Amino acid sequence: MLNPLRIALERRDRLTAEEVLVVERLVSKPVPVAEGADMVREGESPLHSTVMISGFSARYTTFSDGKRQISAVHVPGDFVDLHSLLLRPMDHSVVALTDCSVVEVPHTLLREISERHPHLTRLLWTLTVIDAAIFRQWLIASGHLPAVGQIAHFFCELWTRLSLVGLTEGRSYDLPIAQADLGDAMGLSAVHVNRCMMALRRNGLLEWRGGRVRILDWDGLRTSAAFDGQYLNLEQRPR
Amino acid sequence: MLNPLRIALERRDRLTAEEVLVVERLVSKPVPVAEGADMVREGESPLHSTVMISGFSARYTTFSDGKRQISAVHVPGDFVDLHSLLLRPMDHSVVALTDCSVVEVPHTLLREISERHPHLTRLLWTLTVIDAAIFRQWLIASGHLPAVGQIAHFFCELWTRLSLVGLTEGRSYDLPIAQADLGDAMGLSAVHVNRCMMALRRNGLLEWRGGRVRILDWDGLRTSAAFDGQYLNLEQRPR
DNA sequence: CGGCTCTTTGACCTTGCTCAATTCGCGTGG
DNA sequence: CCACGCGAATTGAGCAAGGTCAAAGAGCCG
């Protein structure tokens, strides 16, 4: 399988042959991370940034009352903590929502790129600002959409991000996580997530059983979520 | 008054004499923007990025139902759309919440910096990832805190960000915007914001009248918001 | 004084939460 | 092949935070 980081970058801009070499060198042998294990922990100052190769992970914060808030979900090709190159210490943890494999890219290498490869640096920078755009959309959704809409938005976004790295088949994709995880991400209770999922199913928009998502009515789903994938910047252009 | 962008950068890392020169050249003569005017508009692809010199502005999206969701509030020293160097078109607008003055920095200049000044580039990059960290905190607050806590968090964050550029006096600062604006930012109705403000006042945590915020009990406010300013990365260190 | 915008208040309604009990899916050991 | 165990999905009932609508004060400027 093609290096998903390279796919993510090339989807945003053309890479020179030299840049391809550099990117391929970044992504060395994958390391497995078991479901439920933290790959980065709040308060640490990692010396590398982590790229997802397979599986799903999530950034989260835990509170004194034991609740967990997920602020981002990561799919293959995502840097889960590229910002740790610049910000220290981590203000949140990252957990493997499923069994994952990841590659750890030393900060020394990334810093070297930032010294020697301005264009590639801008592309890495672009990945972080796309991350920010996703946060913004979640924020907007959480402020203005009812729960069903928020959830619909999540499924639309995830389909789009997964299709980028070839992990969709038609309008379906695997998402082997629990409804409660989704609740932690949307700031909703597990019970309410369940009720929303039933509503989506009842309205023929979406099914999610056995860890598999099937979008039955893309336009309906998109509309109910006011989803427009433009913020993901999937166009290849000079950056 | 000292160039607030320079303050923001030097607060994160030491600048060389040459970098100071470059930064000072970036910030040329300020342009006024009247309250209520858009300084950047959704759908556009600006050829410059905008730095706040004075006043408050906000990134927002408007919906078909006429509601407005604010996803960020900007203070002097903030780049309101540094990411527009890399992402196009804008997926949101930016409005002046008060009369503002801003400086427009041509993308050509920024791109030149990214080619020639790796360290300065990393610092600009840092500003955008701090932006993202702020989004993350808002997301976390909105998912897990009740309305009063969210609002308290906002006032704590704003105090911290304003003190960075010298716009606080003790625990007070000017914030001449309407409660409804705050509601748009927190995803709350204006009525509910009002009730929360009264609760904060009643509990002796905070006053906000005549456009002036007075934090009466910083520790109490901080606690009710679970606020920890670390995510703003106000330490000067090599980046 | 008049007009405007912003804040405050009251009454009532809706969304989503909590707690607690079932039920389902599925892998495991007998 | 079947009973058992366990996590996850469902369901029900009652509650609470926050929304809506509408009206009444306050503050400020001309």
Coordinates of C-alpha atoms (C1' of nucleotides) in Angstrom, one line a residue:
Chain A
M1 CA 0.0 0.0 0.0
L2 CA 1.1 3.5 -0.8
N3 CA 2.4 5.7 2.0
P4 CA -0.7 7.5 3.2
L5 CA 1.2 10.6 4.3
R6 CA 2.5 11.0 0.8
I7 CA -1.1 10.6 -0.6
A8 CA -2.3 13.3 1.8
L9 CA 0.5 15.7 0.7
E10 CA 0.2 15.0 -3.0
R11 CA -3.5 15.6 -2.8
R12 CA -2.8 19.2 -1.8
D13 CA 0.1 20.0 -4.1
R14 CA 2.5 18.4 -6.5
L15 CA 5.8 17.1 -5.0
T16 CA 9.1 17.3 -6.7
A17 CA 11.1 14.0 -7.0
E18 CA 13.4 15.2 -4.3
E19 CA 10.5 15.9 -2.0
V20 CA 9.0 12.5 -2.6
L21 CA 12.3 11.0 -1.5
V22 CA 12.3 13.0 1.6
V23 CA 8.7 12.1 2.4
E24 CA 9.4 8.4 1.8
R25 CA 12.4 8.6 4.2
L26 CA 10.2 10.1 6.8
V27 CA 7.9 7.2 6.8
S28 CA 9.9 4.2 8.0
K29 CA 8.7 1.0 9.6
P30 CA 5.3 1.1 11.2
V31 CA 4.8 0.4 14.9
P32 CA 1.7 -1.3 16.1
V33 CA -0.5 0.4 18.8
A34 CA -3.1 -1.7 20.5
E35 CA -6.7 -0.5 20.8
G36 CA -7.1 1.5 24.0
A37 CA -3.4 2.4 24.3
D38 CA -2.3 6.0 24.4
M39 CA 0.1 6.9 21.6
V40 CA 0.9 10.3 23.1
R41 CA 0.1 11.5 26.6
E42 CA -0.9 14.9 27.9
G43 CA 2.0 16.7 29.6
E44 CA 4.7 15.0 27.7
S45 CA 7.0 16.7 25.2
P46 CA 7.5 14.1 22.6
L47 CA 10.6 14.1 20.4
H48 CA 8.8 12.8 17.4
S49 CA 5.5 13.3 15.7
T50 CA 3.2 10.4 14.9
V51 CA 1.7 9.5 11.5
M52 CA -1.3 7.2 11.3
I53 CA -0.7 4.3 8.9
S54 CA -3.8 2.2 9.7
G55 CA -6.6 2.3 12.2
F56 CA -8.4 5.2 14.0
S57 CA -7.1 7.3 16.9
A58 CA -8.5 10.3 18.8
R59 CA -7.2 13.3 20.6
Y60 CA -8.8 13.6 24.0
T61 CA -8.8 15.2 27.4
T62 CA -10.0 13.6 30.6
F63 CA -11.7 15.6 33.3
S64 CA -11.8 15.3 37.1
D65 CA -15.4 13.9 36.8
G66 CA -14.0 11.1 34.7
K67 CA -15.6 12.3 31.5
R68 CA -13.6 12.2 28.3
Q69 CA -13.9 14.8 25.6
I70 CA -12.5 13.8 22.1
S71 CA -11.5 16.8 20.1
A72 CA -10.3 15.1 16.9
V73 CA -10.5 11.7 15.2
H74 CA -7.5 10.7 13.1
V75 CA -7.4 8.4 10.1
P76 CA -4.5 7.0 8.1
G77 CA -2.3 9.7 6.6
D78 CA -3.0 12.1 9.4
F79 CA -0.2 13.5 11.6
V80 CA -1.8 13.2 15.1
D81 CA 0.6 15.6 16.7
L82 CA 2.6 17.5 14.1
H83 CA 2.1 20.6 16.2
S84 CA 4.2 19.0 19.0
L85 CA 7.1 20.1 16.9
L86 CA 6.3 23.7 17.9
L87 CA 4.1 23.5 21.0
R88 CA 5.2 21.9 24.2
P89 CA 4.1 20.1 26.3
M90 CA 1.1 18.3 24.8
D91 CA -2.1 19.7 26.1
H92 CA -4.0 16.5 25.3
S93 CA -3.5 12.8 24.8
V94 CA -4.0 10.6 21.8
V95 CA -5.5 7.2 22.1
A96 CA -5.9 4.3 19.6
L97 CA -9.6 3.8 19.1
T98 CA -8.8 0.6 17.2
D99 CA -5.7 -1.4 16.7
C100 CA -3.4 1.0 14.8
S101 CA -0.1 1.1 13.1
V102 CA 1.8 4.3 13.2
V103 CA 5.2 5.8 12.2
E104 CA 7.1 8.0 14.5
V105 CA 8.9 10.8 12.7
P106 CA 11.8 12.3 14.8
H107 CA 11.5 16.1 15.3
T108 CA 15.1 16.4 14.2
L109 CA 14.1 15.3 10.8
L110 CA 11.1 17.6 10.6
R111 CA 13.2 20.5 11.8
E112 CA 15.8 19.7 9.1
I113 CA 13.0 19.8 6.5
S114 CA 12.0 23.2 7.8
E115 CA 15.5 24.4 7.3
R116 CA 16.1 22.9 3.9
H117 CA 12.8 22.4 2.1
P118 CA 10.6 25.5 2.2
H119 CA 8.0 24.1 -0.1
L120 CA 7.6 20.8 1.8
T121 CA 7.5 22.8 5.0
R122 CA 4.6 24.8 3.7
L123 CA 2.8 21.6 2.9
L124 CA 3.3 20.3 6.4
W125 CA 2.2 23.6 7.7
T126 CA -0.9 23.2 5.4
L127 CA -1.7 19.9 7.1
T128 CA -1.8 21.7 10.5
V129 CA -4.0 24.5 9.2
I130 CA -6.4 21.9 7.7
D131 CA -6.5 20.3 11.1
A132 CA -7.5 23.7 12.5
A133 CA -10.1 24.1 9.8
I134 CA -11.6 20.8 11.0
F135 CA -11.7 22.0 14.6
R136 CA -13.4 25.1 13.3
Q137 CA -16.1 23.1 11.5
W138 CA -16.7 20.9 14.6
L139 CA -17.0 24.1 16.6
I140 CA -19.5 25.5 14.2
A141 CA -21.5 22.3 14.0
S142 CA -21.6 22.0 17.8
G143 CA -22.8 25.6 18.1
H144 CA -25.5 25.6 15.5
L145 CA -26.6 22.1 14.6
P146 CA -28.9 19.8 16.7
A147 CA -27.3 16.5 17.7
V148 CA -28.4 14.5 14.6
G149 CA -26.9 17.2 12.4
Q150 CA -23.6 17.1 14.2
I151 CA -23.5 13.4 13.9
A152 CA -24.4 13.5 10.2
H153 CA -21.6 16.1 9.7
F154 CA -19.1 13.7 11.4
F155 CA -20.1 10.9 9.0
C156 CA -19.8 13.1 6.0
E157 CA -16.4 14.4 7.0
L158 CA -15.1 11.0 7.8
W159 CA -16.3 9.6 4.5
T160 CA -14.5 12.4 2.7
R161 CA -11.3 12.0 4.6
L162 CA -11.2 8.3 4.2
S163 CA -11.9 8.4 0.5
L164 CA -8.8 10.5 0.2
V165 CA -6.7 7.6 1.3
G166 CA -8.7 4.9 -0.5
L167 CA -10.5 3.5 2.6
T168 CA -14.0 3.8 1.3
E169 CA -16.0 1.5 -1.0
G170 CA -18.7 3.5 -2.7
R171 CA -20.5 5.3 0.1
S172 CA -19.4 2.7 2.7
Y173 CA -16.5 2.5 5.1
D174 CA -15.3 0.7 8.2
L175 CA -15.6 2.5 11.5
P176 CA -15.2 -0.1 14.2
I177 CA -15.7 2.1 17.2
A178 CA -18.4 2.4 19.8
Q179 CA -21.3 4.8 19.9
A180 CA -20.0 6.0 23.2
D181 CA -16.8 7.0 21.5
L182 CA -18.7 9.0 19.0
G183 CA -20.6 10.6 22.0
D184 CA -17.3 11.6 23.6
A185 CA -16.4 13.3 20.3
M186 CA -19.7 15.2 19.8
G187 CA -20.1 16.1 23.5
L188 CA -23.3 14.0 23.6
S189 CA -24.4 11.2 25.9
A190 CA -24.1 7.6 24.5
V191 CA -27.9 7.3 24.9
H192 CA -28.6 10.3 22.8
V193 CA -26.1 9.2 20.1
N194 CA -28.0 6.0 20.0
R195 CA -31.3 7.8 19.5
C196 CA -29.8 9.9 16.8
M197 CA -28.4 6.9 15.0
M198 CA -31.8 5.3 15.0
A199 CA -33.3 8.5 13.6
L200 CA -30.7 8.6 10.8
R201 CA -31.5 4.9 10.0
R202 CA -35.2 5.4 10.2
N203 CA -34.9 8.3 7.7
G204 CA -32.9 6.2 5.3
L205 CA -29.8 8.4 5.5
L206 CA -27.3 6.1 7.1
E207 CA -26.7 2.7 8.6
W208 CA -23.9 1.8 11.0
R209 CA -23.8 -1.8 12.2
G210 CA -21.0 -4.2 12.9
G211 CA -18.4 -1.5 12.6
R212 CA -19.4 -0.6 9.0
V213 CA -20.9 2.7 7.9
R214 CA -23.2 2.7 4.8
I215 CA -24.4 6.0 3.7
L216 CA -27.7 5.4 2.0
D217 CA -28.6 8.9 1.0
W218 CA -25.5 11.1 0.6
D219 CA -27.4 14.2 -0.4
G220 CA -29.9 13.9 2.4
L221 CA -27.1 13.4 4.9
R222 CA -25.1 16.3 3.5
T223 CA -28.1 18.6 3.7
S224 CA -29.0 17.6 7.2
A225 CA -25.5 18.4 8.3
A226 CA -24.9 21.5 6.1
F227 CA -21.8 19.7 5.0
D228 CA -19.5 21.2 2.4
G229 CA -16.1 19.5 2.2
Q230 CA -14.3 22.5 0.9
Y231 CA -12.6 23.1 4.2
L232 CA -10.6 19.9 3.7
N233 CA -8.7 21.5 0.8
L234 CA -8.5 18.5 -1.4
E235 CA -7.3 20.4 -4.4
Q236 CA -3.9 20.0 -5.8
R237 CA -2.4 23.5 -6.3
P238 CA 0.7 25.5 -5.6
R239 CA 1.0 26.2 -1.8
Chain B
M1 CA 3.1 51.6 20.8
L2 CA 5.2 48.6 20.0
N3 CA 4.2 46.4 17.1
P4 CA 1.9 43.8 18.6
L5 CA 2.8 41.1 16.1
R6 CA 6.4 41.5 17.2
I7 CA 5.3 41.2 20.8
A8 CA 3.4 38.0 20.0
L9 CA 6.3 36.4 18.3
E10 CA 8.9 37.5 20.8
R11 CA 6.8 36.1 23.5
R12 CA 7.2 32.6 22.0
D13 CA 10.9 32.7 21.0
R14 CA 13.8 35.1 20.8
L15 CA 14.2 36.9 17.4
T16 CA 17.5 37.7 15.8
A17 CA 18.1 41.3 14.8
E18 CA 17.5 40.4 11.2
E19 CA 14.2 38.8 12.0
V20 CA 13.1 41.8 13.9
L21 CA 13.8 43.9 10.9
V22 CA 11.8 41.6 8.7
V23 CA 8.9 41.6 11.1
E24 CA 9.0 45.4 11.4
R25 CA 8.9 45.6 7.6
L26 CA 5.8 43.3 7.6
V27 CA 3.8 45.6 9.7
S28 CA 3.5 48.8 7.7
K29 CA 0.8 51.5 8.1
P30 CA -2.4 50.4 9.7
V31 CA -5.7 50.6 8.0
P32 CA -8.9 51.4 9.9
V33 CA -11.9 49.0 9.7
A34 CA -15.2 50.3 11.0
E35 CA -17.2 48.3 13.5
G36 CA -19.5 45.8 11.7
A37 CA -17.5 45.8 8.5
D38 CA -16.0 42.5 7.1
M39 CA -12.3 42.5 6.8
V40 CA -12.2 39.2 5.0
R41 CA -15.1 37.5 3.3
E42 CA -16.0 33.8 2.9
G43 CA -15.3 32.5 -0.5
E44 CA -12.6 35.0 -1.3
S45 CA -9.0 34.1 -1.8
P46 CA -7.2 37.1 -0.3
L47 CA -3.7 38.0 -1.5
H48 CA -2.7 39.2 1.9
S49 CA -3.1 38.2 5.5
T50 CA -4.4 40.6 8.1
V51 CA -2.8 41.5 11.5
M52 CA -4.9 43.1 14.2
I53 CA -3.3 46.3 15.5
S54 CA -6.2 47.5 17.7
G55 CA -9.8 46.5 18.4
F56 CA -11.6 43.2 18.4
S57 CA -12.6 41.0 15.4
A58 CA -14.3 37.7 15.0
R59 CA -14.3 34.8 12.5
Y60 CA -17.8 33.8 11.7
T61 CA -20.1 31.8 9.5
T62 CA -23.7 32.7 8.7
F63 CA -26.4 30.2 8.1
S64 CA -29.4 30.0 6.0
D65 CA -31.6 30.5 9.1
G66 CA -29.8 33.9 9.6
K67 CA -27.9 32.7 12.7
R68 CA -24.3 33.6 13.0
Q69 CA -21.7 31.3 14.6
I70 CA -18.4 32.9 15.7
S71 CA -15.5 30.5 15.8
A72 CA -12.8 32.8 17.0
V73 CA -12.3 36.2 18.5
H74 CA -9.1 38.1 17.6
V75 CA -7.2 40.7 19.6
P76 CA -4.3 42.9 18.7
G77 CA -1.2 41.0 17.6
D78 CA -3.3 38.2 16.1
F79 CA -3.2 37.2 12.5
V80 CA -6.8 36.8 11.6
D81 CA -6.2 34.8 8.5
L82 CA -2.6 33.7 8.3
H83 CA -3.9 30.4 7.0
S84 CA -5.2 32.0 3.9
L85 CA -1.6 31.9 2.7
L86 CA -2.1 28.1 2.4
L87 CA -5.8 27.5 2.2
R88 CA -8.0 28.9 -0.4
P89 CA -10.7 30.1 -0.6
M90 CA -11.7 31.4 2.9
D91 CA -14.3 29.1 4.5
H92 CA -15.5 31.9 6.8
S93 CA -15.6 35.7 7.1
V94 CA -14.0 38.0 9.6
V95 CA -15.9 40.9 11.0
A96 CA -14.7 43.9 13.1
L97 CA -16.6 43.6 16.4
T98 CA -15.4 47.1 17.3
D99 CA -13.6 49.8 15.3
C100 CA -10.3 48.2 14.5
S101 CA -7.0 49.1 12.8
V102 CA -5.3 46.4 10.9
V103 CA -2.2 45.8 8.7
E104 CA -2.4 43.8 5.5
V105 CA 0.6 41.7 4.9
P106 CA 1.0 40.6 1.3
H107 CA 1.3 36.9 0.7
T108 CA 4.3 37.5 -1.5
L109 CA 6.1 38.8 1.5
L110 CA 5.1 35.9 3.7
R111 CA 6.0 33.4 1.0
E112 CA 9.4 35.1 0.7
I113 CA 9.9 34.7 4.4
S114 CA 9.0 31.0 4.1
E115 CA 11.7 30.6 1.5
R116 CA 14.4 32.6 3.3
H117 CA 13.8 32.6 7.0
P118 CA 13.1 29.1 8.3
H119 CA 13.1 30.0 11.9
L120 CA 10.7 32.9 11.4
T121 CA 8.6 30.6 9.3
R122 CA 8.4 28.2 12.2
L123 CA 7.3 31.0 14.5
L124 CA 4.5 32.0 12.1
W125 CA 3.6 28.4 11.9
T126 CA 3.5 28.4 15.6
L127 CA 1.0 31.2 15.6
T128 CA -1.3 29.1 13.5
V129 CA -1.0 26.0 15.7
I130 CA -1.7 28.1 18.8
D131 CA -4.8 29.2 16.9
A132 CA -5.7 25.6 16.5
A133 CA -5.1 24.9 20.2
I134 CA -7.5 27.7 21.0
F135 CA -10.2 26.1 18.8
R136 CA -9.5 22.8 20.5
Q137 CA -10.1 24.4 23.9
W138 CA -13.3 26.0 22.8
L139 CA -14.4 22.6 21.5
I140 CA -13.5 21.0 24.8
A141 CA -15.3 23.7 26.8
S142 CA -18.4 23.5 24.6
G143 CA -18.5 19.7 25.0
H144 CA -18.0 19.4 28.6
L145 CA -18.7 22.7 30.5
P146 CA -22.2 24.1 31.3
A147 CA -22.8 27.5 29.8
V148 CA -21.5 29.5 32.8
G149 CA -18.2 27.6 32.6
Q150 CA -17.8 28.1 28.9
I151 CA -18.3 31.8 29.4
A152 CA -15.9 31.9 32.3
H153 CA -13.4 30.1 30.1
F154 CA -13.7 32.7 27.5
F155 CA -13.1 35.6 29.9
C156 CA -10.1 33.8 31.4
E157 CA -8.6 33.2 27.9
L158 CA -9.2 36.7 26.8
W159 CA -7.6 38.2 29.9
T160 CA -4.5 36.0 29.2
R161 CA -4.3 36.9 25.6
L162 CA -4.8 40.6 26.2
S163 CA -2.3 40.8 29.0
L164 CA 0.3 39.5 26.5
V165 CA 0.0 42.6 24.5
G166 CA -0.4 45.0 27.4
L167 CA -4.1 45.6 27.1
T168 CA -5.1 44.7 30.7
E169 CA -4.9 46.7 33.8
G170 CA -4.7 44.4 36.8
R171 CA -7.6 41.9 36.3
S172 CA -9.6 44.3 34.1
Y173 CA -9.8 44.9 30.4
D174 CA -12.0 46.6 27.8
L175 CA -14.4 44.4 25.9
P176 CA -16.8 46.7 24.1
I177 CA -19.0 44.1 22.4
A178 CA -22.6 43.0 23.0
Q179 CA -23.7 40.0 25.0
A180 CA -25.3 38.7 21.8
D181 CA -21.9 38.6 20.2
L182 CA -20.6 36.5 23.0
G183 CA -23.6 34.3 22.5
D184 CA -22.8 33.8 18.9
A185 CA -19.3 32.8 19.9
M186 CA -20.4 30.3 22.6
G187 CA -23.3 28.9 20.6
L188 CA -25.7 30.2 23.3
S189 CA -28.8 32.4 23.1
A190 CA -28.4 36.0 24.1
V191 CA -30.9 35.5 26.8
H192 CA -29.0 32.7 28.3
V193 CA -25.7 34.6 28.1
N194 CA -27.4 37.3 30.1
R195 CA -28.5 34.9 32.8
C196 CA -25.0 33.5 33.0
M197 CA -23.4 36.9 33.3
M198 CA -25.8 37.7 36.2
A199 CA -24.8 34.4 37.9
L200 CA -21.1 35.2 37.5
R201 CA -21.7 38.7 39.0
R202 CA -23.9 37.3 41.8
N203 CA -21.2 34.9 42.7
G204 CA -18.6 37.7 42.8
L205 CA -16.5 36.2 40.1
L206 CA -16.8 38.9 37.4
E207 CA -18.4 42.1 36.3
W208 CA -18.9 43.3 32.7
R209 CA -20.5 46.7 32.3
G210 CA -20.0 49.6 30.0
G211 CA -17.7 47.5 27.9
R212 CA -15.3 46.9 30.7
V213 CA -14.5 43.5 32.2
R214 CA -13.4 43.3 35.9
I215 CA -12.4 39.9 37.1
L216 CA -13.2 40.0 40.8
D217 CA -12.1 36.5 41.7
W218 CA -9.6 35.1 39.3
D219 CA -9.1 31.8 41.1
G220 CA -12.8 31.2 41.3
L221 CA -13.3 32.1 37.7
R222 CA -10.4 29.8 36.6
T223 CA -11.8 27.0 38.7
S224 CA -15.3 27.3 37.4
A225 CA -13.9 27.2 33.8
A226 CA -11.2 24.6 34.4
F227 CA -8.9 27.1 32.7
D228 CA -5.2 26.5 32.3
G229 CA -3.5 28.9 30.0
Q230 CA -0.7 26.5 29.1
Y231 CA -2.3 25.9 25.6
L232 CA -1.5 29.5 24.7
N233 CA 2.2 28.7 24.8
L234 CA 3.4 31.9 26.3
E235 CA 6.9 30.7 27.0
Q236 CA 9.9 32.0 25.2
R237 CA 11.9 29.0 23.9
P238 CA 13.6 27.7 20.8
R239 CA 11.0 26.6 18.3
Chain C
dC1 C1' -37.1 64.7 24.8
dG2 C1' -37.0 60.8 21.3
dG3 C1' -35.0 57.0 19.3
dC4 C1' -31.9 53.2 19.2
dT5 C1' -29.5 49.5 20.8
dC6 C1' -28.5 46.6 24.6
dT7 C1' -29.8 44.3 28.9
dT8 C1' -33.0 42.2 31.9
dT9 C1' -37.1 39.6 33.1
dG10 C1' -41.0 36.2 32.8
dA11 C1' -43.4 32.2 31.1
dC12 C1' -43.3 28.2 28.7
dC13 C1' -41.2 24.6 25.6
dT14 C1' -37.6 21.4 23.6
dT15 C1' -33.5 19.0 23.5
dG16 C1' -30.6 16.2 25.4
dC17 C1' -29.1 14.1 30.1
dT18 C1' -29.3 10.6 33.9
dC19 C1' -30.4 6.3 35.8
dA20 C1' -31.8 1.8 35.3
dA21 C1' -33.3 -2.1 33.0
dT22 C1' -33.4 -5.1 28.8
dT23 C1' -31.8 -7.1 24.7
dC24 C1' -28.5 -8.3 21.2
dG25 C1' -24.2 -10.0 19.1
dC26 C1' -20.6 -12.8 19.5
dG27 C1' -16.8 -15.3 21.2
dT28 C1' -15.7 -19.1 24.6
dG29 C1' -15.7 -23.3 27.1
dG30 C1' -18.1 -27.5 27.8
Chain D
dC1 C1' -23.9 -27.7 19.1
dC2 C1' -25.4 -25.1 23.1
dA3 C1' -25.2 -22.4 27.5
dC4 C1' -22.7 -18.5 29.4
dG5 C1' -20.4 -14.1 29.8
dC6 C1' -19.6 -9.6 28.4
dG7 C1' -19.5 -5.5 26.1
dA8 C1' -22.4 -2.8 23.3
dA9 C1' -26.9 -1.3 21.6
dT10 C1' -31.8 -0.2 23.0
dT11 C1' -35.6 1.3 25.6
dG12 C1' -38.2 3.8 29.1
dA13 C1' -39.2 7.4 32.5
dG14 C1' -38.3 11.5 34.7
dC15 C1' -35.3 15.7 34.9
dA16 C1' -32.7 19.9 33.8
dA17 C1' -30.2 23.0 30.9
dG18 C1' -30.9 26.0 27.6
dG19 C1' -34.0 27.8 23.8
dT20 C1' -38.0 30.9 22.2
dC21 C1' -41.0 34.7 22.3
dA22 C1' -42.4 38.8 24.1
dA23 C1' -42.2 42.7 26.9
dA24 C1' -40.1 46.0 30.0
dG25 C1' -36.0 48.7 31.6
dA26 C1' -31.4 51.3 31.0
dG27 C1' -28.0 53.7 28.8
dC28 C1' -26.5 56.7 25.4
dC29 C1' -26.5 60.0 21.6
dG30 C1' -28.5 63.6 18.9

